[in-house]
Amino acid sequence: MNKKIPLSTKVVVIGGGVAGTSCAYHLAKFGWKDVILLERDQLTSGTTWHAAGLVGQLGATSVITKLRKYSLDLYKELEKTTGLSTGLKQNGAITVATTKDRLQELSRQATTAQLFGVEAEILDKKKTKDLYPVINDKDILGSVYMPKDGQADPVGVTNVLAKASKMEGVQIFEKTPVTKILVKDKKIIGVETDQGKIECDYVVLATGMWSRQIGEDIDVSVPLYPNEHFYIITEAMKNLPANLPVLRDYNACLYLKEDAGKMLVGIFEPNAKPAFKDSGIVPEDFSFGEFPDDFDHFEPYLEKSFHRLPILENAGIRKFFSGPESFTPDTQYLLGETPEVKNLFTCCGFNSIGIASAGGAGKITAEWIINGYLNEDIFSLDIKRFQKFHSSKKFIMERVTETLGDLYGMHWPYKQHSTSRNIKLVPYHNELKKAGACFGNSAGYERPMWFARNGQEPKYNYSFNYQNWYPSVEFETKNTRKNVGLFDLTAFSKYELKGEKAHQELQRICTANIKNEIGRTTYTHMLNEEGGIETDLTVVCMGKNYFRIVTAAANREHDKFHISKHLSNEVEFTDVTDDIACLGVFGPKSKELISRLTKDDLSNESLKFGRGKTIKVKDKEIWAQRLSYVGELGLELYIKMNEATEIYKLIVETGKEFNLCQCGVHAMDTMRMESGYLHWGHDISPEENQYQAGLQFTISFKKNIDFIGKKALLKIKDKKITKKLLMFTLKDNEPGKPLLLHDEPIYLDDDIVGRTTSGNYSFIFNKNLSFGYINSDDFIKDLESKKLFIEVEKKKYSAEVLLNPLNNKDIKS
């Protein structure tokens, strides 16, 4: 007899795959026992059942590696707890490199893995052959070996998580499809099923490839879409050694898994095939579903597998499989609360690595729901990194043809996608293009990354060494410091707050004392309850009861969500990002240039640093404020979007007299590091507090208000700092040798004591520059006498601590 569904519960998890069962287990494990999991058919019936079951710890990013390691540890632990088998076999994994670039990438990933205690060994050709004797190693340069990686049974893992969930009190209902998610006043109130209604406070969408269209039904954007994913399983092979490690050959787009004398050969290829292409809709009843064979698509990669494992040439094919796997616009997960509906969380978008990832993703989701925030830097996985247009069929169906291939493609620094581009263009885009802009994408906007010079093609030549755009950045940074640079800042996120209580509520959600005087700007942060840094922004008083917030382009939905969540209905909150263009005119000649265009007084007496006012240029009203993210005298000019082209052209033409150059994002990032300015999402995040980041000057305990995070800060400020952000330079100072990025281990002698967060090469100061956190209170003393190293690609480079920024200009005078 079927169990009757309850009338109410705290949380409903929708989806009975590996992600849903992990979320349910962790919620109950952490104390929320009132949890129901609903599966429309049977557990694993979506995409989990046909997963290859690879359990690899090494990810393209540090956060992925961290979550994968947790997943592996969890599966081993739950086998003991439940008495069931996950089919986990830690036979290791080898990823081979056939090019120098790939070996560099793997070496970087293996270096980062050390930060999380993940074992990774760089092997030469001989050792690779010893561990995998049937491999063709003629074109192999080396490999990374992960001894504790392996494989698991996806169904077994799900059943273990399901049993562990039930042991913690979770109720699981199969054959119970959710027909509607119930929302009132943009907040979850329950779900409807074919067996009745369940009232609840929270819903988790762990619905895999159906998530986009489920979200669309309630006007929620979930940007993912399924591709066809291919693999074959051979007949039993007589001469195949048992317990071979999992083998990955990224350059051939291959993964290979030995199992019970047979081989599974799978691919992650460029130019992937979107599933259900004709309708763009995943059928509701596609349980345990497969697609027709497409051997023509698979055959070129089968040939590559014969090259890598010649033993496969004479093997029979037992099974040709093609089934759906969902992918996101950037091959990262979709976790967290949706901005459109309160208490609706997503745990999906695993890009075909769900088995390896779901344990950690379920843990993160449960903590997020229970606490309302996370003190971890996982913005790269937060669904709020995307906007509405990212889930449109036009955008997502084109983009996933590329992102499936990204899984095994080169993870180049600064890599840009080629599909689904030119979504948002500034009015003067063609002028930027004529000026030689090489564009990158941020929050949908096409932004100049650098400007080609001397006949160079404005195109990235990707590398882990010297960057082909370095000459441009050298010119742009030097000219801005000497003359004047023009930066397109339009993509910056911009919000406006109006109402009698606007200032009062800003005081409650910001740490600094927000200036309530027209024209005054305030640099500040917003925190969570534990003091973690949720936003990094500038607040400008534009008029009486009228404020503007400016924050980073990529953080648009994230910051909008955090701010609006803490505002009352008495404050009018508007996103004006797409209505207002912004041009940064920076450098010692910047004010002189703009003074040629306006009759308004721009002297220091009339427009001090940190102040703004309305000026007129060609009868156009422009808001000008004296701020600069590059550490130079300069103005940010906020212009109505439909008037921006005229003002842009005027600045460029008049700027010729002042040796103006146009500058891109790379120059701005380099100059902000030279000036010691931090970047949210790299140098600061919810994982850090302002004392650790050296940003305590943005805290005002004097203002008579209990701002969010104040109680936590009062406790923190009296404790010894055991983690601190520092600036470093290398003693080796050749551009690109090494290429400093982020997440490189920092050593004190032979011990890892921290990690880097940002890296750049300063051409002005001829220095390899890095920011990073040190994790020892003892080490923070007497830094000059310590032997420090930053490790890149398994090689340690001597480093020195910078006590002051390289660029120490006083831009306030």
PDB file of N, CA, C and O in Angstrom, residues 495-544:
ATOM      1  N   TYR A 495      22.314  50.606  -9.315  1.00  0.00           N
ATOM      2  CA  TYR A 495      20.964  50.551  -8.740  1.00  0.00           C
ATOM      3  C   TYR A 495      20.650  51.895  -8.095  1.00  0.00           C
ATOM      4  O   TYR A 495      21.545  52.575  -7.605  1.00  0.00           O
ATOM      5  N   GLU A 496      19.360  52.238  -8.060  1.00  0.00           N
ATOM      6  CA  GLU A 496      18.945  53.485  -7.409  1.00  0.00           C
ATOM      7  C   GLU A 496      17.915  53.209  -6.322  1.00  0.00           C
ATOM      8  O   GLU A 496      17.025  52.365  -6.490  1.00  0.00           O
ATOM      9  N   LEU A 497      18.071  53.909  -5.210  1.00  0.00           N
ATOM     10  CA  LEU A 497      17.172  53.793  -4.065  1.00  0.00           C
ATOM     11  C   LEU A 497      16.558  55.156  -3.802  1.00  0.00           C
ATOM     12  O   LEU A 497      17.277  56.154  -3.716  1.00  0.00           O
ATOM     13  N   LYS A 498      15.238  55.173  -3.645  1.00  0.00           N
ATOM     14  CA  LYS A 498      14.541  56.422  -3.368  1.00  0.00           C
ATOM     15  C   LYS A 498      13.514  56.210  -2.262  1.00  0.00           C
ATOM     16  O   LYS A 498      12.936  55.138  -2.137  1.00  0.00           O
ATOM     17  N   GLY A 499      13.322  57.245  -1.463  1.00  0.00           N
ATOM     18  CA  GLY A 499      12.335  57.175  -0.397  1.00  0.00           C
ATOM     19  C   GLY A 499      12.859  57.782   0.890  1.00  0.00           C
ATOM     20  O   GLY A 499      14.068  57.885   1.103  1.00  0.00           O
ATOM     21  N   GLU A 500      11.938  58.184   1.761  1.00  0.00           N
ATOM     22  CA  GLU A 500      12.324  58.843   3.013  1.00  0.00           C
ATOM     23  C   GLU A 500      13.188  57.945   3.891  1.00  0.00           C
ATOM     24  O   GLU A 500      13.992  58.431   4.678  1.00  0.00           O
ATOM     25  N   LYS A 501      13.038  56.643   3.753  1.00  0.00           N
ATOM     26  CA  LYS A 501      13.800  55.721   4.598  1.00  0.00           C
ATOM     27  C   LYS A 501      15.023  55.140   3.886  1.00  0.00           C
ATOM     28  O   LYS A 501      15.669  54.235   4.399  1.00  0.00           O
ATOM     29  N   ALA A 502      15.342  55.654   2.707  1.00  0.00           N
ATOM     30  CA  ALA A 502      16.446  55.099   1.926  1.00  0.00           C
ATOM     31  C   ALA A 502      17.761  55.166   2.692  1.00  0.00           C
ATOM     32  O   ALA A 502      18.501  54.179   2.776  1.00  0.00           O
ATOM     33  N   HIS A 503      18.078  56.327   3.270  1.00  0.00           N
ATOM     34  CA  HIS A 503      19.335  56.465   4.004  1.00  0.00           C
ATOM     35  C   HIS A 503      19.343  55.579   5.242  1.00  0.00           C
ATOM     36  O   HIS A 503      20.340  54.900   5.544  1.00  0.00           O
ATOM     37  N   GLN A 504      18.258  55.571   5.957  1.00  0.00           N
ATOM     38  CA  GLN A 504      18.159  54.772   7.179  1.00  0.00           C
ATOM     39  C   GLN A 504      18.403  53.288   6.882  1.00  0.00           C
ATOM     40  O   GLN A 504      19.120  52.593   7.632  1.00  0.00           O
ATOM     41  N   GLU A 505      17.827  52.811   5.809  1.00  0.00           N
ATOM     42  CA  GLU A 505      17.977  51.396   5.496  1.00  0.00           C
ATOM     43  C   GLU A 505      19.364  51.086   4.925  1.00  0.00           C
ATOM     44  O   GLU A 505      19.901  49.996   5.148  1.00  0.00           O
ATOM     45  N   LEU A 506      19.959  52.016   4.219  1.00  0.00           N
ATOM     46  CA  LEU A 506      21.344  51.824   3.791  1.00  0.00           C
ATOM     47  C   LEU A 506      22.276  51.731   4.997  1.00  0.00           C
ATOM     48  O   LEU A 506      23.219  50.931   5.008  1.00  0.00           O
ATOM     49  N   GLN A 507      22.021  52.538   6.008  1.00  0.00           N
ATOM     50  CA  GLN A 507      22.826  52.484   7.223  1.00  0.00           C
ATOM     51  C   GLN A 507      22.716  51.109   7.886  1.00  0.00           C
ATOM     52  O   GLN A 507      23.676  50.611   8.489  1.00  0.00           O
ATOM     53  N   ARG A 508      21.569  50.479   7.754  1.00  0.00           N
ATOM     54  CA  ARG A 508      21.349  49.180   8.395  1.00  0.00           C
ATOM     55  C   ARG A 508      22.022  48.038   7.635  1.00  0.00           C
ATOM     56  O   ARG A 508      22.414  47.038   8.234  1.00  0.00           O
ATOM     57  N   ILE A 509      22.172  48.169   6.312  1.00  0.00           N
ATOM     58  CA  ILE A 509      22.736  47.053   5.551  1.00  0.00           C
ATOM     59  C   ILE A 509      24.195  47.286   5.145  1.00  0.00           C
ATOM     60  O   ILE A 509      24.844  46.371   4.647  1.00  0.00           O
ATOM     61  N   CYS A 510      24.706  48.504   5.367  1.00  0.00           N
ATOM     62  CA  CYS A 510      26.097  48.824   5.029  1.00  0.00           C
ATOM     63  C   CYS A 510      26.938  48.961   6.300  1.00  0.00           C
ATOM     64  O   CYS A 510      26.432  49.380   7.342  1.00  0.00           O
ATOM     65  N   THR A 511      28.219  48.659   6.188  1.00  0.00           N
ATOM     66  CA  THR A 511      29.105  48.755   7.361  1.00  0.00           C
ATOM     67  C   THR A 511      29.628  50.168   7.575  1.00  0.00           C
ATOM     68  O   THR A 511      29.896  50.568   8.708  1.00  0.00           O
ATOM     69  N   ALA A 512      29.785  50.941   6.516  1.00  0.00           N
ATOM     70  CA  ALA A 512      30.313  52.300   6.646  1.00  0.00           C
ATOM     71  C   ALA A 512      29.193  53.268   7.019  1.00  0.00           C
ATOM     72  O   ALA A 512      28.007  52.952   6.915  1.00  0.00           O
ATOM     73  N   ASN A 513      29.588  54.439   7.444  1.00  0.00           N
ATOM     74  CA  ASN A 513      28.623  55.517   7.725  1.00  0.00           C
ATOM     75  C   ASN A 513      28.283  56.187   6.402  1.00  0.00           C
ATOM     76  O   ASN A 513      29.093  56.932   5.847  1.00  0.00           O
ATOM     77  N   ILE A 514      27.102  55.907   5.866  1.00  0.00           N
ATOM     78  CA  ILE A 514      26.734  56.394   4.530  1.00  0.00           C
ATOM     79  C   ILE A 514      26.469  57.894   4.590  1.00  0.00           C
ATOM     80  O   ILE A 514      25.657  58.378   5.378  1.00  0.00           O
ATOM     81  N   LYS A 515      27.198  58.631   3.736  1.00  0.00           N
ATOM     82  CA  LYS A 515      27.073  60.093   3.718  1.00  0.00           C
ATOM     83  C   LYS A 515      25.719  60.494   3.148  1.00  0.00           C
ATOM     84  O   LYS A 515      25.375  60.134   2.021  1.00  0.00           O
ATOM     85  N   ASN A 516      24.972  61.262   3.922  1.00  0.00           N
ATOM     86  CA  ASN A 516      23.647  61.730   3.485  1.00  0.00           C
ATOM     87  C   ASN A 516      23.723  63.195   3.094  1.00  0.00           C
ATOM     88  O   ASN A 516      23.017  64.055   3.596  1.00  0.00           O
ATOM     89  N   GLU A 517      24.623  63.460   2.165  1.00  0.00           N
ATOM     90  CA  GLU A 517      24.858  64.824   1.675  1.00  0.00           C
ATOM     91  C   GLU A 517      25.013  64.733   0.173  1.00  0.00           C
ATOM     92  O   GLU A 517      25.821  63.936  -0.328  1.00  0.00           O
ATOM     93  N   ILE A 518      24.246  65.523  -0.544  1.00  0.00           N
ATOM     94  CA  ILE A 518      24.221  65.415  -2.004  1.00  0.00           C
ATOM     95  C   ILE A 518      25.631  65.575  -2.575  1.00  0.00           C
ATOM     96  O   ILE A 518      26.360  66.520  -2.251  1.00  0.00           O
ATOM     97  N   GLY A 519      26.004  64.593  -3.391  1.00  0.00           N
ATOM     98  CA  GLY A 519      27.315  64.614  -4.021  1.00  0.00           C
ATOM     99  C   GLY A 519      28.358  63.779  -3.302  1.00  0.00           C
ATOM    100  O   GLY A 519      29.420  63.500  -3.876  1.00  0.00           O
ATOM    101  N   ARG A 520      28.089  63.338  -2.086  1.00  0.00           N
ATOM    102  CA  ARG A 520      29.080  62.554  -1.332  1.00  0.00           C
ATOM    103  C   ARG A 520      28.993  61.078  -1.707  1.00  0.00           C
ATOM    104  O   ARG A 520      27.911  60.511  -1.877  1.00  0.00           O
ATOM    105  N   THR A 521      30.145  60.450  -1.803  1.00  0.00           N
ATOM    106  CA  THR A 521      30.208  59.018  -2.086  1.00  0.00           C
ATOM    107  C   THR A 521      30.769  58.294  -0.864  1.00  0.00           C
ATOM    108  O   THR A 521      31.536  58.870  -0.084  1.00  0.00           O
ATOM    109  N   THR A 522      30.391  57.019  -0.725  1.00  0.00           N
ATOM    110  CA  THR A 522      30.882  56.201   0.383  1.00  0.00           C
ATOM    111  C   THR A 522      31.260  54.828  -0.138  1.00  0.00           C
ATOM    112  O   THR A 522      30.432  54.135  -0.751  1.00  0.00           O
ATOM    113  N   TYR A 523      32.505  54.443   0.083  1.00  0.00           N
ATOM    114  CA  TYR A 523      32.925  53.070  -0.219  1.00  0.00           C
ATOM    115  C   TYR A 523      32.568  52.204   0.983  1.00  0.00           C
ATOM    116  O   TYR A 523      32.899  52.538   2.121  1.00  0.00           O
ATOM    117  N   THR A 524      31.888  51.087   0.738  1.00  0.00           N
ATOM    118  CA  THR A 524      31.388  50.301   1.863  1.00  0.00           C
ATOM    119  C   THR A 524      31.226  48.831   1.477  1.00  0.00           C
ATOM    120  O   THR A 524      31.447  48.441   0.319  1.00  0.00           O
ATOM    121  N   HIS A 525      30.852  48.050   2.460  1.00  0.00           N
ATOM    122  CA  HIS A 525      30.540  46.637   2.256  1.00  0.00           C
ATOM    123  C   HIS A 525      29.207  46.316   2.893  1.00  0.00           C
ATOM    124  O   HIS A 525      28.738  47.028   3.780  1.00  0.00           O
ATOM    125  N   MET A 526      28.628  45.231   2.450  1.00  0.00           N
ATOM    126  CA  MET A 526      27.472  44.630   3.114  1.00  0.00           C
ATOM    127  C   MET A 526      27.877  43.224   3.522  1.00  0.00           C
ATOM    128  O   MET A 526      28.582  42.537   2.771  1.00  0.00           O
ATOM    129  N   LEU A 527      27.437  42.808   4.699  1.00  0.00           N
ATOM    130  CA  LEU A 527      27.886  41.548   5.290  1.00  0.00           C
ATOM    131  C   LEU A 527      26.719  40.601   5.501  1.00  0.00           C
ATOM    132  O   LEU A 527      25.558  40.992   5.486  1.00  0.00           O
ATOM    133  N   ASN A 528      27.054  39.329   5.746  1.00  0.00           N
ATOM    134  CA  ASN A 528      26.058  38.422   6.293  1.00  0.00           C
ATOM    135  C   ASN A 528      26.152  38.455   7.818  1.00  0.00           C
ATOM    136  O   ASN A 528      26.978  39.179   8.381  1.00  0.00           O
ATOM    137  N   GLU A 529      25.335  37.676   8.483  1.00  0.00           N
ATOM    138  CA  GLU A 529      25.259  37.747   9.951  1.00  0.00           C
ATOM    139  C   GLU A 529      26.568  37.366  10.627  1.00  0.00           C
ATOM    140  O   GLU A 529      26.838  37.769  11.757  1.00  0.00           O
ATOM    141  N   GLU A 530      27.399  36.564   9.950  1.00  0.00           N
ATOM    142  CA  GLU A 530      28.664  36.123  10.533  1.00  0.00           C
ATOM    143  C   GLU A 530      29.828  37.036  10.177  1.00  0.00           C
ATOM    144  O   GLU A 530      30.970  36.745  10.508  1.00  0.00           O
ATOM    145  N   GLY A 531      29.552  38.116   9.466  1.00  0.00           N
ATOM    146  CA  GLY A 531      30.603  39.072   9.128  1.00  0.00           C
ATOM    147  C   GLY A 531      31.280  38.818   7.797  1.00  0.00           C
ATOM    148  O   GLY A 531      32.211  39.539   7.431  1.00  0.00           O
ATOM    149  N   GLY A 532      30.841  37.800   7.052  1.00  0.00           N
ATOM    150  CA  GLY A 532      31.406  37.551   5.730  1.00  0.00           C
ATOM    151  C   GLY A 532      31.008  38.637   4.748  1.00  0.00           C
ATOM    152  O   GLY A 532      29.891  39.173   4.804  1.00  0.00           O
ATOM    153  N   ILE A 533      31.914  38.993   3.851  1.00  0.00           N
ATOM    154  CA  ILE A 533      31.691  40.110   2.927  1.00  0.00           C
ATOM    155  C   ILE A 533      30.819  39.665   1.751  1.00  0.00           C
ATOM    156  O   ILE A 533      31.257  38.899   0.896  1.00  0.00           O
ATOM    157  N   GLU A 534      29.584  40.154   1.719  1.00  0.00           N
ATOM    158  CA  GLU A 534      28.637  39.774   0.672  1.00  0.00           C
ATOM    159  C   GLU A 534      28.697  40.699  -0.541  1.00  0.00           C
ATOM    160  O   GLU A 534      28.435  40.269  -1.663  1.00  0.00           O
ATOM    161  N   THR A 535      29.007  41.982  -0.333  1.00  0.00           N
ATOM    162  CA  THR A 535      29.089  42.923  -1.447  1.00  0.00           C
ATOM    163  C   THR A 535      30.210  43.925  -1.202  1.00  0.00           C
ATOM    164  O   THR A 535      30.587  44.195  -0.064  1.00  0.00           O
ATOM    165  N   ASP A 536      30.718  44.469  -2.290  1.00  0.00           N
ATOM    166  CA  ASP A 536      31.769  45.485  -2.266  1.00  0.00           C
ATOM    167  C   ASP A 536      31.307  46.577  -3.219  1.00  0.00           C
ATOM    168  O   ASP A 536      31.189  46.345  -4.425  1.00  0.00           O
ATOM    169  N   LEU A 537      31.017  47.781  -2.702  1.00  0.00           N
ATOM    170  CA  LEU A 537      30.310  48.748  -3.541  1.00  0.00           C
ATOM    171  C   LEU A 537      30.545  50.193  -3.110  1.00  0.00           C
ATOM    172  O   LEU A 537      31.129  50.461  -2.060  1.00  0.00           O
ATOM    173  N   THR A 538      30.058  51.088  -3.955  1.00  0.00           N
ATOM    174  CA  THR A 538      30.076  52.521  -3.670  1.00  0.00           C
ATOM    175  C   THR A 538      28.636  53.029  -3.634  1.00  0.00           C
ATOM    176  O   THR A 538      27.831  52.700  -4.503  1.00  0.00           O
ATOM    177  N   VAL A 539      28.339  53.834  -2.601  1.00  0.00           N
ATOM    178  CA  VAL A 539      27.022  54.459  -2.480  1.00  0.00           C
ATOM    179  C   VAL A 539      27.185  55.953  -2.714  1.00  0.00           C
ATOM    180  O   VAL A 539      28.059  56.595  -2.114  1.00  0.00           O
ATOM    181  N   VAL A 540      26.357  56.515  -3.585  1.00  0.00           N
ATOM    182  CA  VAL A 540      26.425  57.932  -3.923  1.00  0.00           C
ATOM    183  C   VAL A 540      25.104  58.597  -3.555  1.00  0.00           C
ATOM    184  O   VAL A 540      24.032  58.109  -3.928  1.00  0.00           O
ATOM    185  N   CYS A 541      25.170  59.703  -2.824  1.00  0.00           N
ATOM    186  CA  CYS A 541      23.972  60.486  -2.530  1.00  0.00           C
ATOM    187  C   CYS A 541      23.718  61.410  -3.718  1.00  0.00           C
ATOM    188  O   CYS A 541      24.461  62.370  -3.942  1.00  0.00           O
ATOM    189  N   MET A 542      22.671  61.120  -4.484  1.00  0.00           N
ATOM    190  CA  MET A 542      22.386  61.858  -5.710  1.00  0.00           C
ATOM    191  C   MET A 542      21.449  63.034  -5.477  1.00  0.00           C
ATOM    192  O   MET A 542      21.380  63.961  -6.285  1.00  0.00           O
ATOM    193  N   GLY A 543      20.698  62.982  -4.388  1.00  0.00           N
ATOM    194  CA  GLY A 543      19.725  64.036  -4.089  1.00  0.00           C
ATOM    195  C   GLY A 543      19.058  63.710  -2.771  1.00  0.00           C
ATOM    196  O   GLY A 543      19.417  62.750  -2.084  1.00  0.00           O
ATOM    197  N   LYS A 544      18.085  64.484  -2.405  1.00  0.00           N
ATOM    198  CA  LYS A 544      17.376  64.229  -1.158  1.00  0.00           C
ATOM    199  C   LYS A 544      16.620  62.904  -1.272  1.00  0.00           C
ATOM    200  O   LYS A 544      15.840  62.699  -2.193  1.00  0.00           O
TER     201      LYS A 544
END
